Coordinates of C-alpha atoms in Angstrom, one line a residue:
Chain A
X1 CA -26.8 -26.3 15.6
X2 CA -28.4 -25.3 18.7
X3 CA -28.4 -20.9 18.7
X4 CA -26.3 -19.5 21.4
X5 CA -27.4 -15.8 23.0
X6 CA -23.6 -15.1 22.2
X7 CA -21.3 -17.3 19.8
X8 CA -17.6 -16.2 20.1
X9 CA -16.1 -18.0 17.3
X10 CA -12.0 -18.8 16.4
X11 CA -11.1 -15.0 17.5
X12 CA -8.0 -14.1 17.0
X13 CA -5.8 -10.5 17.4
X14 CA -2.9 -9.8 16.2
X15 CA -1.5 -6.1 15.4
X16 CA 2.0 -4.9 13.3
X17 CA 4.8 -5.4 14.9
X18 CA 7.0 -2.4 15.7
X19 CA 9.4 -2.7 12.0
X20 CA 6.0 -3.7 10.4
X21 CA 7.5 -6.3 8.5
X22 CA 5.4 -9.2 10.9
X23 CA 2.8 -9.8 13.2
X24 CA 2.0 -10.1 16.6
X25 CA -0.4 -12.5 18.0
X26 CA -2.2 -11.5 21.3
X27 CA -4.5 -14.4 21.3
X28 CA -5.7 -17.3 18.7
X29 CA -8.3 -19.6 18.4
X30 CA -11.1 -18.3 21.5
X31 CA -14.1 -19.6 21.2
X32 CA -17.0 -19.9 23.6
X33 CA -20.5 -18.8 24.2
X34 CA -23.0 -17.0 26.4
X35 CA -26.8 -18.2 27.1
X36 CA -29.1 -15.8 28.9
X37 CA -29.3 -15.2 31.9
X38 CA -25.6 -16.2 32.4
X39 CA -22.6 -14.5 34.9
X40 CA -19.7 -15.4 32.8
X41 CA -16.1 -14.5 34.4
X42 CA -12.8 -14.5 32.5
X43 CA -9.4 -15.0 34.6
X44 CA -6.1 -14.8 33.1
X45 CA -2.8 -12.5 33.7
X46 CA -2.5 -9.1 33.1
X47 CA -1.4 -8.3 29.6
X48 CA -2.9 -11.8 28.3
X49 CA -5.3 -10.0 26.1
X50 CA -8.5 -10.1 28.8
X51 CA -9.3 -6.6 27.8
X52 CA -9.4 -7.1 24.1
X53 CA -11.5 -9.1 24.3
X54 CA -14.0 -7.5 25.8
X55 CA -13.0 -4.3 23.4
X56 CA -14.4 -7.2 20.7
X57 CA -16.9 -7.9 22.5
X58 CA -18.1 -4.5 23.1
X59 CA -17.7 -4.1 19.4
X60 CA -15.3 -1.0 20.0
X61 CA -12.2 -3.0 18.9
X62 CA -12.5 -5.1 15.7
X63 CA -10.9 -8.9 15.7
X64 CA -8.3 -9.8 13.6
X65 CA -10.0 -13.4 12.5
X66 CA -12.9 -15.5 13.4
X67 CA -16.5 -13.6 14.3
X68 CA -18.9 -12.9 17.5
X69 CA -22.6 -13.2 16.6
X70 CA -24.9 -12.1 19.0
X71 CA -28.5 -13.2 18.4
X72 CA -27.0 -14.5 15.1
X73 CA -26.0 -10.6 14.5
X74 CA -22.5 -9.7 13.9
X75 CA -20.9 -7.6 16.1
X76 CA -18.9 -5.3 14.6
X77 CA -20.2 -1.7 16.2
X78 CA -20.4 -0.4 19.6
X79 CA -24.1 -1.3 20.1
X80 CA -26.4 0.0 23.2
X81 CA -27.6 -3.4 23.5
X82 CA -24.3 -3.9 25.1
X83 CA -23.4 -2.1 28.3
X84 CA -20.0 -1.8 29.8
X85 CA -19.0 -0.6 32.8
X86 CA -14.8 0.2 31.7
X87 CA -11.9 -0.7 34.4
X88 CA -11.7 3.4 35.5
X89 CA -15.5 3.7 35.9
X90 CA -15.5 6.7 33.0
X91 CA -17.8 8.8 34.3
X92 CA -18.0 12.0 32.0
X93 CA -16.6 14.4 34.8
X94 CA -18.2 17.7 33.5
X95 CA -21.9 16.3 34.3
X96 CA -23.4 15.6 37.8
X97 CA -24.0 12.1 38.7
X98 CA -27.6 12.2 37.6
X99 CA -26.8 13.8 34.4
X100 CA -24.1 11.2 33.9
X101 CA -27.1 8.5 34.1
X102 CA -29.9 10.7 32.1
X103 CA -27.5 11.5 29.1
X104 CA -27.4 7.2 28.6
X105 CA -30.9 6.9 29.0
X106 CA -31.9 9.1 26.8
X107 CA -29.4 7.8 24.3
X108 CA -31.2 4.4 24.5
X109 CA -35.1 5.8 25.3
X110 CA -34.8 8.4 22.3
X111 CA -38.9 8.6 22.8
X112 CA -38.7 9.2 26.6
X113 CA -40.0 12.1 28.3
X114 CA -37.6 14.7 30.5
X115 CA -39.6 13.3 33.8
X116 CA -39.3 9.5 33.0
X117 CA -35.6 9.7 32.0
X118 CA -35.0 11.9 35.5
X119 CA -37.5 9.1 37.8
X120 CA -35.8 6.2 35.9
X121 CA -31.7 7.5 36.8
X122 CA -32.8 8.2 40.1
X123 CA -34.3 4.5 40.4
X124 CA -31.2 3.0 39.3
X125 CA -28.9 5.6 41.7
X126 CA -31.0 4.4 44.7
X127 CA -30.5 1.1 43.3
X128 CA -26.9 1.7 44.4
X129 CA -27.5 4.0 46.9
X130 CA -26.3 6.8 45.6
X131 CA -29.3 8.5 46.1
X132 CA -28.1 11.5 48.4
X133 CA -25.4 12.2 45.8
X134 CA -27.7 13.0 43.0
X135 CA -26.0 16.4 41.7
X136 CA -22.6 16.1 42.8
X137 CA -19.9 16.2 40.5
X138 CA -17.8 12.9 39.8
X139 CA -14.7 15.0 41.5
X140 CA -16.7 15.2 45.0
X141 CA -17.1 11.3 44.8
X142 CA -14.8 8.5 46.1
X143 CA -13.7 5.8 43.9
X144 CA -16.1 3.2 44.9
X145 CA -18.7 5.6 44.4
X146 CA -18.1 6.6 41.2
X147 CA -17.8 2.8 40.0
X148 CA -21.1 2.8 41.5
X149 CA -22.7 5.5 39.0
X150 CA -21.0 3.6 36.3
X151 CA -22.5 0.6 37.3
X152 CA -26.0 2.6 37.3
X153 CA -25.6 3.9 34.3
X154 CA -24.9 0.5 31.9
X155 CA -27.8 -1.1 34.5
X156 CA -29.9 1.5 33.5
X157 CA -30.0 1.5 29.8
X158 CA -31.4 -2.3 30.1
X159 CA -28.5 -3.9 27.8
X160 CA -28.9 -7.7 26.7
X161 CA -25.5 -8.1 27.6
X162 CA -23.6 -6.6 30.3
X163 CA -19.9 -6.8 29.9
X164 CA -17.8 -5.7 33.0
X165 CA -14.4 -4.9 32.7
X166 CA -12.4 -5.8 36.2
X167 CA -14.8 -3.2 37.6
X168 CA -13.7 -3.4 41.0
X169 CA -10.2 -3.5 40.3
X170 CA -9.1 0.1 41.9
X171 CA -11.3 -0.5 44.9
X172 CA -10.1 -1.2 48.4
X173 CA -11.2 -4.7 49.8
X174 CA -13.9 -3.5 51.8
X175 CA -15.6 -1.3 49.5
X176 CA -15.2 -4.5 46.7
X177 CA -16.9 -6.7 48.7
X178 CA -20.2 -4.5 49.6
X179 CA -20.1 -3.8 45.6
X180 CA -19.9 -7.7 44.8
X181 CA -22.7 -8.0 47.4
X182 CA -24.7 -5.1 45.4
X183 CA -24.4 -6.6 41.9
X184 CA -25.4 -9.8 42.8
X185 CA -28.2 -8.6 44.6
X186 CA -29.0 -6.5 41.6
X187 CA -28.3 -9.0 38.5
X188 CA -30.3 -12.2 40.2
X189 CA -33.1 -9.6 40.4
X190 CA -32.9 -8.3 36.5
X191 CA -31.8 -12.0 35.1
X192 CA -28.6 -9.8 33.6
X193 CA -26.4 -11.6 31.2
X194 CA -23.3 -10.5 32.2
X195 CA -19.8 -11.2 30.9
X196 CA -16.9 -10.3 33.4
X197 CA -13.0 -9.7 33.7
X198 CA -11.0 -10.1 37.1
X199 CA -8.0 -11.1 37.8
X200 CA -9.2 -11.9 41.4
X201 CA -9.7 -16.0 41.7
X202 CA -12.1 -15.4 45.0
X203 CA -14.3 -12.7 42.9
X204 CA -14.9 -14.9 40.0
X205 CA -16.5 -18.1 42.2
X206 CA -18.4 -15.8 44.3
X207 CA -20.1 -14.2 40.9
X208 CA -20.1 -16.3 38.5
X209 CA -21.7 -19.2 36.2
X210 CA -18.8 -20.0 34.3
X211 CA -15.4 -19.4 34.8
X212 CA -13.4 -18.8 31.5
X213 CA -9.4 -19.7 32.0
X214 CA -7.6 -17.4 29.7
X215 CA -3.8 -18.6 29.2
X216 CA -1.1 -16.7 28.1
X217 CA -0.6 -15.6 24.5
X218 CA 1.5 -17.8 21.9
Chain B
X1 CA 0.6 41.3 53.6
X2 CA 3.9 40.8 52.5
X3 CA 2.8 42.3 49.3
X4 CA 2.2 45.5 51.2
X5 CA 5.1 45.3 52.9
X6 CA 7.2 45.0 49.4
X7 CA 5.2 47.7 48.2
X8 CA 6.1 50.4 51.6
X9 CA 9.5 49.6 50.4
X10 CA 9.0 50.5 47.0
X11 CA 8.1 53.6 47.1
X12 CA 10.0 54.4 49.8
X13 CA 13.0 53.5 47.9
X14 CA 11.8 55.0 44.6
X15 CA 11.3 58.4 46.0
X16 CA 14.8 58.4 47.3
X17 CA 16.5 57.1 44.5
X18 CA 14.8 60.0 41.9
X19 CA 15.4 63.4 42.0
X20 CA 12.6 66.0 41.8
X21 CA 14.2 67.8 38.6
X22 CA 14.1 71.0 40.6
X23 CA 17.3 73.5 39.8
X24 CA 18.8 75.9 42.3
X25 CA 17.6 79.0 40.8
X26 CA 19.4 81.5 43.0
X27 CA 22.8 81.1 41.2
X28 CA 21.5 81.7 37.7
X29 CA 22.6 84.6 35.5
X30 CA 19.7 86.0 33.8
X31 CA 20.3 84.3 30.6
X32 CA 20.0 81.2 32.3
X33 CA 16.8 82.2 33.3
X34 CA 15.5 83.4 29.8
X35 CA 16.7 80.0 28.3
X36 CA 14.1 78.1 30.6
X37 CA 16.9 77.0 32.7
X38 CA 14.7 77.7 35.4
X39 CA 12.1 75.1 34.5
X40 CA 11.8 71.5 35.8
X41 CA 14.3 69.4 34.3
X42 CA 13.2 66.2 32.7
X43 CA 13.8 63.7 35.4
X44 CA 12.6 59.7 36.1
X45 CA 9.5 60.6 38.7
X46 CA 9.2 59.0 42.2
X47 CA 6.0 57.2 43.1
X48 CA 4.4 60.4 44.8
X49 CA 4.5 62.4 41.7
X50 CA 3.2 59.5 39.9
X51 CA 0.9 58.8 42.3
X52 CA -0.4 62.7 41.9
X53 CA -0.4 62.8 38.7
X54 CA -2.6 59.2 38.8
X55 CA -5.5 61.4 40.8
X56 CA -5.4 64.0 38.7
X57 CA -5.7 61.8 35.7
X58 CA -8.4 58.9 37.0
X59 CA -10.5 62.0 38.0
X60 CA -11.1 63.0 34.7
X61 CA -10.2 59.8 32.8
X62 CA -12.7 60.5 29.9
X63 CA -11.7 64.2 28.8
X64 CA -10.8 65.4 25.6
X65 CA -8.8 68.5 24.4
X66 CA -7.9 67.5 20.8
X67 CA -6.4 64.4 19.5
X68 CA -3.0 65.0 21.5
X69 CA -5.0 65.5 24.5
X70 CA -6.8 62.7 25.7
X71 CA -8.0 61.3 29.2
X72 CA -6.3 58.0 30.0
X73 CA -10.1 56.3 30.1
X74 CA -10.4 57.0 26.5
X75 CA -7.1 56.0 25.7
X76 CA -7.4 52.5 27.3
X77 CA -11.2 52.3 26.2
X78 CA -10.3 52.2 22.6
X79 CA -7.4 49.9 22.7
X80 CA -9.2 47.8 24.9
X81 CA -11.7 47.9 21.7
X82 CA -9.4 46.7 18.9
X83 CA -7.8 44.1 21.2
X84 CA -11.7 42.8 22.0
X85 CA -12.5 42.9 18.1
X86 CA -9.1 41.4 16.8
X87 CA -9.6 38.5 19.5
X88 CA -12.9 37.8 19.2
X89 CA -12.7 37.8 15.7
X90 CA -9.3 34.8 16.1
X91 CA -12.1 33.1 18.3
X92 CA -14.5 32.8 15.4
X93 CA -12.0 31.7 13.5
X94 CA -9.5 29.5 15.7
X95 CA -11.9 27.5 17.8
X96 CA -14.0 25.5 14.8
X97 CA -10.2 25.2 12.8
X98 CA -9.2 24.0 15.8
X99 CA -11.4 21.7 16.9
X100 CA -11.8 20.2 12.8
X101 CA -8.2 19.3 12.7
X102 CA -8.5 18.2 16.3
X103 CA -10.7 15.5 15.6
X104 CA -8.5 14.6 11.8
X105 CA -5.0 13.5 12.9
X106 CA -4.5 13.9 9.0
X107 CA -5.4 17.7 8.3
X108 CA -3.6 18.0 12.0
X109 CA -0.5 16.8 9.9
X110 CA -1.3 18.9 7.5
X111 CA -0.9 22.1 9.0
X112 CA 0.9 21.9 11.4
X113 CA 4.7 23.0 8.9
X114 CA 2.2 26.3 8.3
X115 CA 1.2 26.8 11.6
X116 CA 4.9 26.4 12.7
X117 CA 5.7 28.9 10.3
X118 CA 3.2 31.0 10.7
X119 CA 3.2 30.8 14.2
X120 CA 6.8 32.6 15.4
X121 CA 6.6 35.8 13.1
X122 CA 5.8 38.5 14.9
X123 CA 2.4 40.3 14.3
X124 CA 4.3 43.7 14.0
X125 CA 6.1 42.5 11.2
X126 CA 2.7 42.1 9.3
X127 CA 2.0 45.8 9.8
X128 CA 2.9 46.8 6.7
X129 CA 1.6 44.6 4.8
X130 CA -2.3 44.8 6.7
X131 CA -1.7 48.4 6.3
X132 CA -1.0 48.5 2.5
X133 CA -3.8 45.9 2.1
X134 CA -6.4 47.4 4.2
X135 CA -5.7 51.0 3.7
X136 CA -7.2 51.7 7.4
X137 CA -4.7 51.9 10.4
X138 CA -7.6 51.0 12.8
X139 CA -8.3 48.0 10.9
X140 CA -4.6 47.2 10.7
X141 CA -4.7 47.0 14.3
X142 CA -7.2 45.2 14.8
X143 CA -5.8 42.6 11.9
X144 CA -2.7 42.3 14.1
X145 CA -4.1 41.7 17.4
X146 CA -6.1 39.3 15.2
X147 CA -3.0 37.3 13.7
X148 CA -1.0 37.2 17.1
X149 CA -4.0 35.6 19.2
X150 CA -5.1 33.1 16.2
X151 CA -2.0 30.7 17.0
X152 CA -2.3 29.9 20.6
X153 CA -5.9 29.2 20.7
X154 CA -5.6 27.4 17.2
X155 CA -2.9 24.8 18.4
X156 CA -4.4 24.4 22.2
X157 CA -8.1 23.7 21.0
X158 CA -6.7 20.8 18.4
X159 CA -4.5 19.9 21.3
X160 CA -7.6 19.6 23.9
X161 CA -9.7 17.8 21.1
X162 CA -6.7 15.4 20.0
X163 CA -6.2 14.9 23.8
X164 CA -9.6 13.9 25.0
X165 CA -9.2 10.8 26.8
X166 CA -10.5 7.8 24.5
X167 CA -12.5 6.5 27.8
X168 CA -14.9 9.1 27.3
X169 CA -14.8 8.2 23.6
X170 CA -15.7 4.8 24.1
X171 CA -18.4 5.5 26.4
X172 CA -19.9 7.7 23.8
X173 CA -19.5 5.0 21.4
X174 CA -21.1 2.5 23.0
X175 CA -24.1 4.7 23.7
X176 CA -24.2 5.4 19.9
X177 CA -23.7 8.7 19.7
X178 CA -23.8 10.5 16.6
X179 CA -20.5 12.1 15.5
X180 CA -22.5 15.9 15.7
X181 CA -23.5 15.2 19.4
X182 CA -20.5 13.3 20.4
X183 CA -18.6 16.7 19.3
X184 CA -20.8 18.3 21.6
X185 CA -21.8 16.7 24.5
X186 CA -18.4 14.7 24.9
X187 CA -15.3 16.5 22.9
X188 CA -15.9 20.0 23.6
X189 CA -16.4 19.8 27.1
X190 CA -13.7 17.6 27.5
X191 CA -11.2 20.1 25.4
X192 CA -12.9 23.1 26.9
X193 CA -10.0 23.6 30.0
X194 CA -7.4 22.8 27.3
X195 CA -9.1 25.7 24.8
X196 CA -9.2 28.0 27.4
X197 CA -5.4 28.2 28.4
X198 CA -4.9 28.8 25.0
X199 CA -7.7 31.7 25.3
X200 CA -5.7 32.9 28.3
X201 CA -2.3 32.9 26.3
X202 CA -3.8 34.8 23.5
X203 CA -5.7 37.9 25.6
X204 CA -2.1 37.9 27.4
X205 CA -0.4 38.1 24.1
X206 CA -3.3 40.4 22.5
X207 CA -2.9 42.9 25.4
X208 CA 1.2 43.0 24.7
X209 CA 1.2 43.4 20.7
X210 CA -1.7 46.4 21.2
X211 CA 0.7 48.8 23.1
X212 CA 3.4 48.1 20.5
X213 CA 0.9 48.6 17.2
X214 CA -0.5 51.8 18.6
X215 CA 2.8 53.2 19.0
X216 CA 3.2 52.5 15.5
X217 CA 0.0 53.6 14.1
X218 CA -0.7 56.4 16.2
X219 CA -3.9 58.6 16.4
X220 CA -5.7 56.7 19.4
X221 CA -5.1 53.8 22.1
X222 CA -2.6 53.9 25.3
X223 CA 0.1 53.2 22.7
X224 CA -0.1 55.9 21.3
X225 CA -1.0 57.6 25.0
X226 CA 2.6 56.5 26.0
X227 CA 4.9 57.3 22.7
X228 CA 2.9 60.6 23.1
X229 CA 4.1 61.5 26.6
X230 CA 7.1 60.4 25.5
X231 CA 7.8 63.2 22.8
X232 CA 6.3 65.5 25.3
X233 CA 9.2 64.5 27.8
X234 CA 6.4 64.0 30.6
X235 CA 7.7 61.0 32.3
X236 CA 5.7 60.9 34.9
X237 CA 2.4 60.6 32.8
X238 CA 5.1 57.5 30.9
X239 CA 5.2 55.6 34.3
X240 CA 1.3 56.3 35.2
X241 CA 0.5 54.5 31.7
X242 CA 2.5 52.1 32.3
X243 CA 1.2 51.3 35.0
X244 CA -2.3 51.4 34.1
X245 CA -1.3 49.0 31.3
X246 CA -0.1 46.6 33.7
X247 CA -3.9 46.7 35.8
X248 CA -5.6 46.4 32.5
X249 CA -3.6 42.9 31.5
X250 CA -4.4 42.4 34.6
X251 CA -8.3 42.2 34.9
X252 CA -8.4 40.7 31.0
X253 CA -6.2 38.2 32.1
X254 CA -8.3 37.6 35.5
X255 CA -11.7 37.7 33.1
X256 CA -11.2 35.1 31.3
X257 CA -10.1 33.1 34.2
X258 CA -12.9 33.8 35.5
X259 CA -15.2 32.7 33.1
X260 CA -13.0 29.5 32.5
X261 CA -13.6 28.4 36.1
X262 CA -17.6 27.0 34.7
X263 CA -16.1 25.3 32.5
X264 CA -13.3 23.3 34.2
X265 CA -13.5 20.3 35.9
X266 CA -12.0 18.3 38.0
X267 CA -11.4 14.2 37.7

């Protein structure tokens, strides 16, 4: 068996139903698999379980049945070798946008040094030119570019795998198309592996490898 | 400047509605005279005789003839004293319980039937037991300004920590932040607006149950200041305090607000 970068095998999630007594099944059966270097996108309705499984992906939501083995390691844990930038950017509001971007690094550079940490944030801001906004709060900031800092912030703690969810989902058609511009820019120049949700047909070709139809639930 | 304008009328209405307490003293017999008929009568005092009387008083806020004698400064000082230890005290205590069974929906569940119990007694009624356990009526004080503030900031730092969005949760997560740092660097500031309502609530609260104890315990405080004036039928110094007790809530309540504004943020 040839080893995949990411092996998603027979997932499956299904939660309690509301009297307990049986289950509900979001999705069955899902399996597919990354190589490096890949831009994988994954369509389907709202509500068909696209989220979830980036949550199992991400390793913040556990699957019901089945495994994902990255680099034939289990994922089971939020790891930092997996980035994601989350549907409402999540910018910690309370820190500027620099600090925002320092506070990952250091999380992932635990031996780096104050300067580095501060030159390597500001590399990735200007990276998406947020470099005149470096200590403004996320409150003074428009949508687009706050999705921008969160896009800076999982670029800049170098994950293996990049997993986007419907990033530029609350963002005005303009705005989404310079941003789509930006990352494609920015991943054919780091070789990212990146693993995206849209709903947005258009988005998906322009981006992507690999498409990934997602159906609806049984 | 409508506030002035409301205020013009205010007094102008207040010094027509009271009297001056002044007696015709032409038609008196001379008994009438000897009796102290003669005197002021007690009376409700308009705003210029307040008003006097608040010059004469905030000239000399800090003097002191005797315990029944004090200037309003000293008064206020120490009551603003006990309601600073009894609430920083509930801060020690309130904040860390609060943000423990914050972060455990089970000890939340726990208790919360004690903290709803707990919770809608009022701190007077513990008087008498603080005062037969701690033998001290300062201390007493100082227990019950302690008990009234403990609930509000108790319940709205577990709030604010239960509360905190799970986006910023999951970004700490997948950053793989310890539990200690994440409780730091993301909770905290997160609940911080949330904890400081419910430090807002209590100096508010604080402030009100003070005025009420001291009348009880006596000996020092504006409590005591008013009750005092009270017996000595010197309404005028009643409505000064009261007053005064008013711009003190005031400026605590306007403190903390103030030091609450570094700590918000906006999304």
């Amino acid at each position: 068996m040839i080893d995949h970068f990411l092996k998603v095998k027979n997932i499956s999630k299904s939660y309690p139903s509301k009297d307990g007594k049986s289950f509900v099944t979001i999705y069955e059966n899902v399996n597919f698999s990354i190589e490096k270097g890949e831009f994988i996108c994954l369509i389907g309705h709202s509500g068909c379980g696209k989220s979830t499984i980036l949550n199992n992906l991400a390793g913040l939501d556990a699957v019901s049945g089945g495994n994902i083995k990255m680099l034939n390691k289990e994922v089971d844990k939020p790891s930092l070798d997996r980035g994601v930038i989350f549907q409402n950017h999540s910018i910690l509001p309370w820190l500027s946008v620099i600090k925002n971007v320092t506070m990952a690094i250091a999380c992932k550079f635990k031996s780096m040094n104050k300067e580095d940490i501060e030159s390597r944030a500001i590399y990735f801001l200007k990276m998406v030119n947020l470099e005149g906004h470096l200590h403004k709060k996320p409150s003074e900031l428009s949508g687009g570019m706050k999705q921008r800092v969160g896009i800076a912030r999982a670029f800049a703690i170098e994950p293996s795998l990049l997993l986007m969810d419907e990033p530029f989902g609350a963002l005005d058609a303009l705005t989404r198309g310079k941003l789509q511009d930006k990352l494609v820019e920015i991943c054919d120049k780091t070789k990212q592996t990146t693993f995206m949700i849209t709903h947005d047909i258009d988005e998906a070709i322009l981006l992507s490898d690999k498409i990934l139809l997602m159906s609806d639930g049984p | 400047m409508l506030s002035i304008v409301l205020l013009i009328v205010f007094i102008i209405v207040g010094e027509l509605i009271t009297g001056n307490g002044e007696r015709n003293k032409q038609n008196m017999t001379e008994y009438e005279e000897l009796m102290g008929l003669g005197e002021t009568q007690a009376h409700v005092p308009g705003p210029v005789e307040v008003f006097k009387l608040a010059i004469k008083e905030l000239s000399h806020p800090f003097y002191d003839n005797g315990p029944n004698d004090k200037g309003i400064g000293t008064q206020l000082f120490y009551s603003i004293l006990r309601v600073m230890a009894g609430y920083l005290l509930s801060v020690l205590i309130a904040i860390p319980i609060g943000f423990l069974t914050g972060m455990s929906p089970l000890f939340y569940k726990a208790l919360q039937p004690y903290i709803q119990i707990l919770k809608p007694i009022s701190p007077l009624a513990w008087m008498p037991l603080a005062l037969f356990v701690i033998k001290d009526s300062i201390l007493s004080s100082i227990f019950v300004i302690f008990i009234c503030s403990i609930w509000p900031m108790l319940i709205n730092t577990a709030f604010g920590v239960m509360s905190v969005k799970k986006d910023f949760l999951n970004v700490g997560r997948t950053l793989e932040i310890g539990n200690f740092k994440m409780a730091f660097s993301i909770i905290l500031p997160a609940a911080l607006p949330t904890i400081f309502t419910g430090l807002r609530i209590s100096m508010g609260i604080s402030w009100l149950v003070i005025v009420a104890a001291e009348m009880l315990v006596g000996g020092t405080g504006i409590g005591y200041y008013v009750w005092n004036e009270w017996n000595n039928l010197d309404l005028a110094s009643v409505v000064f305090s009261i007053i005064m007790i008013g711009v003190v809530g005031m400026f605590l309540d306007s403190m903390i607000s103030f030091i609450s504004k570094y700590f918000n943020y906006q999304e």
